[in-house]
XYZ file of C-alpha atoms in Angstrom:
706
model
C 41.767 -46.481 -36.343
C 43.939 -44.115 -38.393
C 44.692 -41.002 -36.495
C 43.732 -37.634 -38.041
C 46.319 -35.632 -39.827
C 47.552 -32.302 -38.533
C 45.812 -30.626 -41.485
C 42.461 -32.005 -40.288
C 43.204 -31.126 -36.660
C 43.991 -27.559 -37.554
C 41.182 -26.937 -40.103
C 38.348 -28.843 -38.290
C 38.160 -26.426 -35.311
C 38.390 -23.478 -37.640
C 35.642 -24.720 -39.978
C 33.471 -25.732 -36.992
C 33.910 -22.275 -35.281
C 33.258 -20.567 -38.644
C 30.070 -22.604 -39.126
C 28.852 -21.998 -35.589
C 29.603 -18.258 -35.872
C 27.717 -17.912 -39.205
C 24.824 -19.955 -37.876
C 24.676 -17.894 -34.726
C 24.950 -14.688 -36.704
C 22.177 -15.881 -38.971
C 19.968 -16.807 -36.068
C 20.571 -13.443 -34.238
C 19.944 -11.531 -37.337
C 16.735 -13.320 -38.124
C 15.540 -12.961 -34.558
C 16.497 -9.333 -34.509
C 14.913 -8.623 -37.827
C 11.767 -10.539 -36.835
C 11.486 -8.568 -33.601
C 11.994 -5.309 -35.448
C 9.387 -6.216 -38.148
C 6.957 -7.284 -35.329
C 7.572 -3.957 -33.473
C 7.195 -1.986 -36.774
C 3.875 -3.873 -37.515
C 2.758 -3.305 -33.968
C 3.548 0.440 -34.202
C 1.585 0.554 -37.564
C -1.398 -1.154 -35.908
C -1.285 1.047 -32.878
C -1.025 4.259 -35.049
C -3.918 3.004 -37.314
C -6.042 2.085 -34.313
C -5.422 5.443 -32.606
C -6.078 7.339 -35.859
C -9.428 5.671 -36.527
C -10.442 5.989 -32.833
C -9.848 9.701 -33.024
C -11.635 9.903 -36.361
C -14.772 8.073 -35.096
C -14.845 9.967 -31.805
C -14.359 13.236 -33.644
C -17.128 12.262 -36.151
C -19.656 11.526 -33.439
C -18.720 14.587 -31.500
C -19.179 16.732 -34.462
C -22.654 15.161 -35.168
C -23.829 15.592 -31.631
C -22.646 19.267 -31.616
C -24.244 19.993 -34.970
C -27.513 18.313 -34.265
C -27.756 20.101 -30.819
C -26.991 23.418 -32.520
C -29.484 22.890 -35.358
C -32.199 21.641 -32.967
C -31.987 24.954 -30.987
C -31.929 27.133 -34.139
C -34.814 29.383 -35.343
C -34.900 27.472 -38.658
C -35.797 24.251 -36.944
C -38.459 25.825 -34.852
C -40.011 27.533 -37.919
C -39.818 24.384 -39.889
C -41.750 22.413 -37.171
C -44.484 25.015 -37.165
C -44.738 24.945 -41.071
C -44.823 21.189 -41.302
C -47.338 20.765 -38.475
C -49.824 22.762 -40.554
C -49.936 20.165 -43.220
C -48.754 16.936 -41.374
C -52.165 15.785 -40.458
C -53.329 15.906 -44.135
C -50.459 13.796 -45.488
C -51.658 10.521 -44.047
C -55.163 9.562 -45.098
C -55.442 7.187 -42.307
C -55.856 10.077 -39.760
C -59.601 10.277 -39.104
C -59.516 13.914 -38.081
C -57.868 15.117 -41.269
C -61.006 15.833 -43.371
C -62.811 17.360 -40.385
C -60.029 19.782 -39.880
C -59.967 20.735 -43.457
C -63.778 21.326 -43.532
C -63.549 23.470 -40.436
C -60.973 25.651 -42.248
C -62.641 26.093 -45.667
C -65.443 23.785 -47.076
C -64.912 25.094 -50.648
C -61.281 23.953 -50.969
C -60.083 20.446 -51.946
C -58.682 19.590 -48.599
C -56.363 16.733 -49.630
C -54.957 18.633 -52.619
C -54.495 21.744 -50.503
C -52.801 19.857 -47.669
C -50.403 18.078 -49.958
C -49.504 21.258 -51.652
C -48.981 22.937 -48.313
C -46.710 20.056 -47.225
C -44.784 20.081 -50.546
C -44.404 23.803 -50.124
C -42.905 23.441 -46.674
C -40.665 20.565 -47.826
C -39.339 22.606 -50.746
C -38.688 25.479 -48.444
C -36.479 23.514 -45.955
C -35.442 20.351 -47.831
C -32.320 21.831 -49.506
C -31.075 23.206 -46.172
C -31.723 19.975 -44.276
C -30.366 17.833 -47.025
C -27.129 19.874 -47.174
C -26.876 19.523 -43.464
C -27.261 15.686 -43.704
C -24.632 15.561 -46.527
C -22.136 17.749 -44.725
C -22.317 15.634 -41.511
C -22.436 12.353 -43.582
C -25.797 11.229 -42.032
C -28.019 8.473 -43.240
C -31.233 10.443 -42.680
C -32.574 13.516 -40.753
C -36.160 13.527 -39.492
C -38.501 15.991 -37.757
C -41.052 14.350 -35.385
C -44.300 15.729 -33.933
C -43.887 15.420 -30.075
C -47.397 14.494 -29.019
C -48.110 11.552 -31.240
C -44.470 10.696 -32.277
C -45.395 11.124 -35.963
C -42.556 11.572 -38.440
C -43.524 14.772 -40.339
C -40.315 15.150 -42.351
C -37.583 12.790 -43.480
C -34.779 13.930 -45.856
C -34.631 10.492 -47.603
C -38.390 9.823 -47.843
C -41.150 10.877 -50.263
C -43.576 13.621 -49.205
C -46.307 11.206 -48.189
C -43.926 9.482 -45.799
C -45.242 9.172 -42.188
C -44.720 6.675 -39.384
C -45.306 6.571 -35.613
C -42.131 6.061 -33.675
C -43.670 5.887 -30.172
C -46.916 3.900 -30.615
C -46.344 2.018 -33.966
C -44.040 -0.768 -35.018
C -40.991 1.474 -34.525
C -41.634 1.846 -30.831
C -38.990 -0.792 -29.725
C -36.452 0.120 -32.458
C -33.494 2.436 -32.074
C -35.349 5.453 -33.312
C -38.307 4.696 -31.069
C -36.089 4.395 -27.912
C -34.144 7.544 -28.785
C -37.294 9.696 -29.265
C -38.881 8.260 -26.171
C -35.859 9.119 -23.980
C -35.642 12.650 -25.418
C -39.400 13.334 -24.749
C -39.286 11.707 -21.285
C -36.336 13.894 -20.046
C -35.848 16.929 -22.164
C -32.935 18.216 -20.095
C -30.763 15.150 -20.476
C -28.468 14.929 -23.581
C -28.710 11.202 -24.269
C -25.888 9.670 -26.345
C -26.657 7.943 -29.644
C -28.320 4.565 -29.454
C -26.472 1.232 -30.050
C -25.971 0.276 -33.644
C -28.773 -2.189 -34.633
C -30.610 -3.303 -37.763
C -32.974 -0.672 -39.160
C -36.058 -2.080 -40.908
C -36.150 0.434 -43.682
C -32.451 -0.181 -44.609
C -32.218 -3.961 -44.614
C -28.709 -5.241 -43.636
C -27.555 -1.846 -42.450
C -26.916 -1.208 -38.775
C -28.025 2.290 -37.730
C -27.705 4.516 -34.629
C -30.046 7.415 -33.778
C -29.433 10.657 -32.020
C -32.360 12.784 -30.887
C -32.591 16.332 -29.491
C -35.842 18.224 -28.624
C -36.757 21.381 -30.436
C -37.779 23.869 -27.712
C -39.698 27.086 -28.481
C -40.196 29.403 -25.504
C -39.888 26.525 -22.978
C -42.339 24.262 -24.804
C -41.358 21.281 -26.940
C -42.202 22.204 -30.505
C -40.890 18.985 -31.866
C -38.083 16.456 -31.966
C -35.093 16.227 -34.397
C -33.642 12.792 -34.970
C -30.730 11.869 -37.198
C -29.798 8.431 -38.401
C -26.120 7.489 -38.378
C -25.456 4.727 -40.870
C -22.788 2.124 -40.262
C -21.845 2.785 -43.902
C -20.490 6.212 -42.815
C -18.472 4.546 -40.080
C -17.188 1.944 -42.563
C -16.013 4.847 -44.801
C -13.980 6.245 -41.879
C -12.508 2.806 -41.241
C -11.230 2.656 -44.886
C -8.848 5.570 -44.349
C -5.281 4.049 -44.359
C -2.863 6.745 -43.381
C -0.849 5.862 -46.589
C -0.607 2.173 -45.507
C -1.101 -0.806 -47.685
C -4.288 -2.946 -47.852
C -2.999 -5.791 -45.717
C -4.611 -4.206 -42.670
C -8.234 -5.044 -41.720
C -10.002 -2.476 -39.489
C -13.290 -3.328 -37.853
C -15.580 -2.141 -35.141
C -17.330 -4.494 -32.699
C -19.860 -4.150 -29.994
C -19.242 -4.714 -26.347
C -20.432 -8.331 -26.735
C -17.793 -9.048 -29.437
C -20.129 -8.987 -32.445
C -18.969 -7.327 -35.640
C -20.530 -4.008 -36.650
C -18.462 -2.563 -39.399
C -15.239 -3.511 -41.285
C -12.898 -1.727 -43.739
C -13.741 -4.041 -46.599
C -15.319 -7.497 -47.226
C -15.735 -9.525 -44.007
C -13.209 -12.361 -43.571
C -14.511 -15.374 -41.648
C -10.969 -16.526 -40.908
C -10.242 -13.521 -38.671
C -9.741 -14.523 -34.999
C -12.532 -13.994 -32.598
C -12.718 -10.917 -30.387
C -11.867 -11.020 -26.701
C -13.765 -8.064 -25.166
C -11.968 -6.138 -22.435
C -8.406 -6.681 -23.812
C -6.328 -3.721 -24.841
C -3.003 -3.386 -26.595
C -1.208 -5.320 -29.349
C -1.386 -9.078 -29.436
C 0.539 -11.513 -31.741
C 0.095 -15.122 -32.701
C -3.707 -15.078 -32.759
C -5.010 -18.134 -34.728
C -7.641 -17.576 -37.379
C -9.455 -20.047 -39.622
C -7.337 -22.070 -41.966
C -4.219 -21.938 -39.662
C -3.537 -18.282 -40.477
C -1.976 -16.301 -37.649
C -2.667 -12.653 -37.172
C -1.179 -9.643 -35.323
C -3.888 -7.511 -33.688
C -4.161 -4.118 -32.084
C -7.242 -3.743 -29.977
C -8.421 -0.572 -28.158
C -11.726 0.376 -26.435
C -13.912 2.990 -28.000
C -16.188 5.176 -26.040
C -18.865 6.916 -28.078
C -20.652 9.213 -25.796
C -20.997 6.477 -23.076
C -21.500 3.496 -25.452
C -18.703 0.941 -25.318
C -17.329 -0.388 -28.517
C -13.990 -2.052 -29.463
C -11.804 -0.981 -32.410
C -9.613 -3.703 -33.882
C -6.885 -3.626 -36.490
C -5.763 -7.085 -37.838
C -2.926 -8.013 -40.278
C -1.661 -11.421 -41.252
C 1.489 -12.326 -39.412
C 3.155 -13.741 -42.589
C 2.682 -10.472 -44.459
C 4.219 -8.471 -41.531
C 7.248 -10.789 -41.564
C 7.523 -11.014 -45.383
C 10.867 -9.059 -45.545
C 12.517 -11.947 -43.637
C 12.617 -13.961 -46.930
C 15.037 -11.617 -48.546
C 17.144 -11.538 -45.382
C 17.355 -15.353 -45.410
C 18.597 -15.287 -49.055
C 21.290 -12.682 -48.057
C 22.404 -14.909 -45.106
C 22.585 -18.020 -47.394
C 24.735 -16.061 -49.851
C 26.978 -15.079 -47.041
C 27.378 -18.664 -45.922
C 28.401 -19.817 -49.429
C 30.938 -16.976 -49.675
C 32.331 -17.969 -46.308
C 32.772 -21.631 -47.499
C 34.695 -20.386 -50.559
C 37.011 -18.299 -48.345
C 37.574 -21.279 -46.057
C 38.525 -23.481 -49.008
C 41.175 -20.825 -50.090
C 42.504 -20.719 -46.444
C 42.724 -24.549 -46.584
C 45.014 -24.417 -49.672
C 47.186 -21.658 -48.195
C 47.557 -23.515 -44.882
C 48.634 -26.678 -46.726
C 51.363 -24.901 -48.672
C 52.820 -22.624 -45.963
C 52.337 -24.591 -42.703
C 51.553 -28.281 -43.196
C 54.535 -29.015 -45.600
C 57.283 -27.521 -43.382
C 55.835 -29.169 -40.355
C 56.066 -32.549 -42.080
C 59.742 -31.999 -42.642
C 60.221 -31.102 -38.996
C 58.254 -34.219 -37.927
C 60.479 -36.533 -40.006
C 63.630 -34.999 -38.497
C 62.222 -35.429 -34.995
C 61.388 -39.132 -35.704
C 64.939 -39.793 -36.938
C 66.353 -38.105 -33.700
C 63.971 -40.274 -31.537
C 65.124 -43.502 -33.260
C 68.753 -42.882 -33.007
C 68.860 -41.057 -29.725
C 71.418 -38.697 -31.268
C 71.229 -35.253 -32.828
C 70.298 -35.211 -36.580
C 73.174 -35.487 -39.063
C 71.872 -32.617 -41.151
C 70.464 -29.338 -39.823
C 67.180 -28.047 -41.065
C 67.291 -25.016 -43.459
C 66.503 -21.785 -41.551
C 65.308 -19.759 -44.637
C 62.324 -17.856 -43.189
C 61.874 -15.581 -40.170
C 58.245 -16.624 -39.483
C 57.062 -19.226 -36.812
C 58.222 -22.118 -39.049
C 61.689 -20.676 -39.282
C 61.815 -20.158 -35.510
C 60.826 -23.910 -35.059
C 63.538 -24.957 -37.351
C 66.045 -22.802 -35.412
C 64.918 -24.241 -32.080
C 65.274 -27.821 -33.475
C 68.806 -27.135 -34.608
C 69.695 -25.615 -31.309
C 68.240 -28.638 -29.568
C 70.413 -30.894 -31.665
C 73.602 -29.013 -30.722
C 72.653 -29.179 -27.012
C 71.949 -32.814 -27.339
C 75.487 -33.439 -28.506
C 76.861 -31.486 -25.526
C 74.698 -33.411 -23.129
C 75.968 -36.708 -24.490
C 79.537 -35.587 -23.471
C 78.430 -34.494 -20.020
C 76.166 -37.492 -19.465
C 78.793 -39.801 -17.909
C 79.664 -37.479 -14.975
C 76.091 -36.542 -14.409
C 74.995 -40.208 -14.242
C 77.425 -40.881 -11.360
C 76.245 -37.837 -9.416
C 72.707 -38.966 -10.010
C 73.252 -42.391 -8.591
C 74.826 -40.854 -5.314
C 71.845 -38.514 -5.034
C 69.428 -41.409 -5.534
C 71.007 -43.435 -2.634
C 70.796 -40.328 -0.306
C 67.203 -39.751 -1.230
C 66.173 -43.309 -0.435
C 67.714 -43.075 3.122
C 65.708 -39.873 3.642
C 62.554 -41.550 2.445
C 62.934 -44.381 4.846
C 63.389 -42.051 7.852
C 60.427 -40.088 6.807
C 58.298 -43.339 6.603
C 59.432 -44.224 10.191
C 58.372 -40.782 11.513
C 55.005 -41.033 9.589
C 54.272 -44.382 11.277
C 54.959 -42.948 14.755
C 52.861 -39.868 14.011
C 49.997 -42.092 12.845
C 50.105 -44.153 16.074
C 49.997 -40.914 18.128
C 46.967 -39.646 16.095
C 45.116 -42.920 16.677
C 45.697 -42.658 20.451
C 44.532 -39.009 20.316
C 41.390 -40.027 18.436
C 40.556 -42.736 20.976
C 40.928 -40.152 23.784
C 38.734 -37.630 22.033
C 36.080 -40.268 21.435
C 36.135 -41.066 25.152
C 35.765 -37.413 26.013
C 32.850 -36.980 23.627
C 31.016 -39.884 25.396
C 31.627 -38.128 28.783
C 30.345 -34.779 27.382
C 27.147 -36.468 25.954
C 26.486 -38.004 29.385
C 26.982 -34.665 31.054
C 24.614 -32.952 28.484
C 21.967 -35.579 29.245
C 22.352 -34.977 33.017
C 22.097 -31.227 32.566
C 19.033 -31.555 30.441
C 17.434 -33.635 33.142
C 18.373 -31.069 35.797
C 16.985 -28.264 33.579
C 13.667 -30.024 33.303
C 13.542 -30.549 37.107
C 14.398 -26.891 37.658
C 11.626 -25.887 35.245
C 9.137 -27.961 36.991
C 10.325 -26.586 40.472
C 10.071 -23.058 39.113
C 6.595 -23.619 37.841
C 5.640 -25.125 41.188
C 7.023 -22.190 43.049
C 5.263 -19.709 40.787
C 1.913 -21.440 41.441
C 2.715 -21.577 45.159
C 3.568 -17.923 45.236
C 0.324 -17.054 43.354
C -1.729 -19.146 45.818
C 0.018 -17.419 48.656
C -0.761 -13.972 47.340
C -4.427 -14.852 46.789
C -4.604 -16.379 50.317
C -3.073 -13.260 51.884
C -5.360 -11.016 49.944
C -8.523 -12.955 51.119
C -7.064 -12.981 54.646
C -6.452 -9.271 54.458
C -9.967 -8.573 53.400
C -11.227 -10.557 56.332
C -8.969 -8.728 58.752
C -9.967 -5.395 57.194
C -13.653 -6.273 57.770
C -12.914 -7.294 61.413
C -10.776 -4.280 62.085
C -13.398 -1.889 60.574
C -16.099 -3.467 62.779
C -13.903 -3.174 65.880
C -13.002 0.400 64.978
C -16.634 1.420 64.595
C -17.525 -0.305 67.850
C -14.732 1.416 69.883
C -15.502 4.728 68.188
C -19.104 4.407 69.355
C -18.129 3.502 72.918
C -15.558 6.347 73.202
C -17.633 9.004 71.659
C -17.960 11.573 74.359
C -16.779 9.238 77.150
C -13.360 10.774 77.604
C -11.877 7.312 78.316
C -8.175 7.467 77.281
C -7.911 3.628 77.016
C -10.735 3.507 74.462
C -9.041 6.411 72.569
C -5.738 4.484 72.481
C -7.537 1.252 71.345
C -9.248 3.318 68.619
C -6.036 4.870 67.351
C -4.288 1.479 67.353
C -7.236 -0.146 65.533
C -7.122 2.560 62.899
C -3.392 2.084 62.544
C -4.115 -1.601 62.071
C -6.632 -0.735 59.308
C -4.003 1.333 57.525
C -1.468 -1.592 57.671
C -4.232 -3.879 56.252
C -4.945 -1.316 53.529
C -1.320 -1.230 52.631
C -1.013 -5.013 52.441
C -4.174 -5.268 50.215
C -2.861 -2.434 48.013
C 0.404 -4.297 47.549
C -1.378 -7.510 46.514
C -3.613 -5.599 44.142
C -0.820 -3.654 42.520
C 1.428 -6.789 42.162
C -1.304 -8.761 40.485
C -2.517 -5.881 38.242
C -6.080 -6.995 38.714
C -7.580 -3.586 38.698
C -7.502 -1.161 35.624
C -6.011 2.324 35.941
C -8.689 4.969 36.299
C -6.872 8.127 35.267
C -8.166 11.742 35.207
C -6.730 15.177 35.048
C -6.090 17.026 38.326
C -3.784 19.675 39.849
C -0.741 17.875 41.401
C 0.248 21.108 43.359
C -3.236 21.306 44.868
C -3.223 17.545 45.871
C 0.259 17.931 47.440
C -0.908 20.947 49.442
C -4.031 19.125 50.696
C -2.065 15.914 51.549
C 0.425 17.977 53.511
C -2.423 19.700 55.410
C -3.743 16.179 56.376
C -0.426 15.324 58.003
C -0.266 18.228 60.466
C -1.632 16.177 63.293
C 1.041 13.531 62.964
C 3.715 16.214 62.604
C 2.446 17.877 65.841
C 2.569 14.469 67.715
C 6.005 13.916 66.485
C 7.069 17.500 67.226
C 8.386 17.995 63.674
C 8.114 21.099 61.583
C 6.278 20.506 58.341
C 6.893 22.886 55.473
C 5.305 22.982 51.981
C 6.520 24.894 48.911
C 5.270 24.935 45.332
C 7.155 25.970 42.292
C 4.003 26.697 40.416
C 0.412 27.687 41.248
C -0.985 24.887 39.099
C 0.701 21.643 37.818
C -1.789 19.579 35.769
C -1.219 15.794 35.409
C -3.113 12.871 34.023
C -3.211 10.045 36.607
C -5.332 8.182 39.182
C -5.762 10.811 41.812
C -6.385 8.508 44.765
C -3.378 6.384 43.974
C -1.089 9.492 43.831
C -2.606 10.716 47.119
C -1.732 7.391 48.779
C 1.799 7.660 47.402
C 2.232 11.190 48.851
C 0.788 10.121 52.242
C 3.200 7.064 52.450
C 6.139 9.280 51.665
C 5.153 11.971 54.122
C 4.295 9.364 56.884
C 7.583 7.625 56.287
C 9.495 10.980 56.543
C 7.629 12.063 59.709
C 8.140 8.772 61.517
C 11.855 8.738 60.751
C 12.585 12.304 61.776
C 13.509 13.071 65.381
C 11.754 15.501 67.555
C 12.335 19.177 66.638
C 13.328 18.033 63.125
C 12.020 19.392 59.788
C 10.250 17.787 56.894
C 10.216 19.831 53.633
C 7.475 19.026 51.001
C 7.859 20.658 47.479
C 6.195 20.239 44.078
C 7.849 21.557 40.926
C 7.836 21.311 37.173
C 11.027 19.751 35.578
C 10.674 19.995 31.760
C 7.816 17.695 30.748
C 7.564 16.096 34.292
C 5.885 17.076 37.511
C 8.060 16.293 40.620
C 6.959 15.741 44.180
C 9.713 15.672 46.773
C 9.916 15.050 50.565
C 13.162 16.077 52.350
C 13.650 15.191 56.006
C 16.447 15.867 58.651
C 16.274 12.239 60.000
C 19.017 9.786 60.672
C 19.467 8.823 56.974
C 19.935 5.469 55.349
C 23.127 3.422 54.725
C 24.170 3.406 51.042
C 24.248 -0.427 50.965
C 20.615 -0.485 52.073
C 19.386 2.315 49.797
C 18.852 0.073 46.779
C 16.540 -2.226 48.910
C 14.197 0.138 50.614
C 11.493 -0.172 47.839
C 11.477 -4.014 48.067
C 8.356 -5.707 49.470
C 8.433 -6.387 53.272
C 11.849 -4.652 53.616
C 12.376 -2.718 56.827
C 15.481 -1.173 58.434
C 15.849 -2.698 61.767
C 16.594 -0.425 64.774
C 17.051 -1.038 68.512
C 15.812 2.546 69.266
C 12.710 2.949 71.325
C 11.684 5.579 68.561
C 11.513 2.838 65.943
C 8.174 3.371 64.091
C 7.686 -0.287 63.116
C 5.513 -1.299 60.158
C 5.279 -4.122 57.683
C 7.717 -2.746 54.986
C 4.943 -2.223 52.430
C 4.666 1.580 52.165
C 7.527 2.299 49.834
C 6.802 -0.885 47.827
C 3.158 0.426 47.254
C 4.585 3.840 46.161
C 6.916 2.063 43.668
C 4.111 -0.018 42.146
C 1.704 3.030 41.811
C 4.379 5.225 40.046
C 5.432 2.337 37.751
C 1.775 1.920 36.639
C 1.758 5.636 35.685
C 4.984 5.345 33.660
C 6.715 7.652 36.169
C 9.938 7.685 38.064
C 10.445 7.204 41.902
C 13.642 7.211 43.885
C 15.465 8.176 47.091
C 18.764 9.918 48.089
C 20.222 9.806 51.567
C 23.385 10.431 53.576
C 23.640 8.662 56.888
C 23.273 11.292 59.765
C 22.015 14.055 57.502
C 18.478 12.924 56.406
C 16.902 11.610 53.244
C 15.039 12.880 50.069
C 12.234 10.769 48.607
C 10.647 11.906 45.265
C 8.558 10.769 42.334
C 7.909 12.234 38.810
C 4.845 12.132 36.541
C 4.207 13.321 33.016
C 2.412 16.736 32.902
C -0.915 17.112 31.210
C -2.773 20.501 30.526
C -6.076 21.174 32.385
C -8.542 24.042 32.676
C -7.676 26.992 35.002
C -8.845 26.386 38.563
C -8.741 28.092 42.026
C -5.168 28.268 43.353
C -4.496 27.673 47.053
C -1.491 29.771 48.283
C 1.639 27.955 49.581
C 1.426 26.315 52.980
C 4.023 26.386 55.747
C 3.607 24.732 59.080
């Protein structure tokens, strides 16, 4: 295959790039122009739809206002009275007509007189009513007698015209429904009826608007106007200066056509009720696509749809001239490229051929060219010629230096071969070391996998053991709780029996047994309380009470124990009333446990100070004793369950180690804070804090000091 020439290689990319650029420019231009044309057509459609929407709404609003004003005017009231005097003589089918005439004047030609009277009334008002109908572009205006629904006047009928709109064939038509609603509810201003066929105007849809004529609170008559769709069609034919390619039409809420601005076209796309906005690409009959603007139209509560259509090909017609302009531009570009081709051949390709021949000659001979190339120009071709000539001169110099350089090159090649051999040996040793390291790491990975499997087995065993211990711990707590309740029952029975025996007997042994039994009951209560608190099997029953008052009462209840221990008990309150929201009985138990703990651990002639204060948003209860104190290493364990500080002293109060644990659980359930501070040999301070809550004012008990 013959290779392409340099001219082809240079020009082909240029031509291809030019063609792609022109095609892309044409595509972008057409797309942009199409979008702008669509947007322009959509703007026109939207403007036209909004204009006709306002025109139709303004038209119906004007009619409603004008009819309501006319119906309440003196002229309409007087016209009803004048027409009613002759209305019964117009229709010969009324049986009472002649009787009424005879009762008036038997010497008068009743029918002739009645018709003359009716014509006189019509001539009196017809010009006014006809001008009103013309001014408001109405199809007809009628006056209707309210009791029988008889049409006594019609601007478009002969004087003998008369029909019943309530009881006759018009009862279920638009006019009948409109008059019936107006008479049924005179206060309501009903909107016009929906457009429907009117039997006296075949092929024309009409809507009726009715207002009662009221004279002194009584309905003197009914005024009804007929709005012809021909008038609405005339409104639709207003174009805002636009061409006739737009079709404007009005449809009912079910999508049926009511009126259009011109002859109806069956190829128009069907309506989709409920949609709003501008839609493109709607297919009509015959494959014609349309651009549509659709907007809802509310005529006094009646739902309609206003639609503006235009063929899409008419909206995009200016694209044809743009395509011709782009085609002309393409042809002009091809002519320019042809000229560039000729210029390139003369100024670039020819000199490059001369350079190519000189280079071939140099390649064949391996020596510099015998004749230098002419350096006549200062452009890129001249620079290439200069470089080629310079290359020839350097080639001659290299031929002279080539012998010595070849010898140096041979020596360098030998040295390089030796270095390569040494590097290959080092590479072999390094590869062997890496293989050994890989084997060791593989062995280590196997050991790690076995250890992981062993650890996973141990973890599963530990989880099973933990679950077993948790179940065992829960069973133990339940057992202890049941046993505690049994002990409580037996101890209570024993206490009541001893109390009954010792009542008034003065037997010290029985009193000692009674005291020990009651102490046993308190120990059992503490054990049961600890089980209940730990299991959280009872809801918290909180109420609002005065914490200062509860602390004062609890302190008073401990005076006997303080006296037996020969300890001074002092109570101080920083406020007369400190309201809190908590379970009162649980807080009382906490106070008693802290007080009892302080009294039992305070030596004879010592002091226990009880105080209650407000600290910001918290209420603080504090017990300070002058006992022997607690070692710092034990201070963090005193609230643990069953923890007791062992003592060899005969004064050791004993106990189960549950009191402080119960206090901790109660205060935690109340979202409070509990703690202790102590220094060995100087006494201890136990406290808890609860959130304050406001309560009503109550009686205040003064501070207590024992």
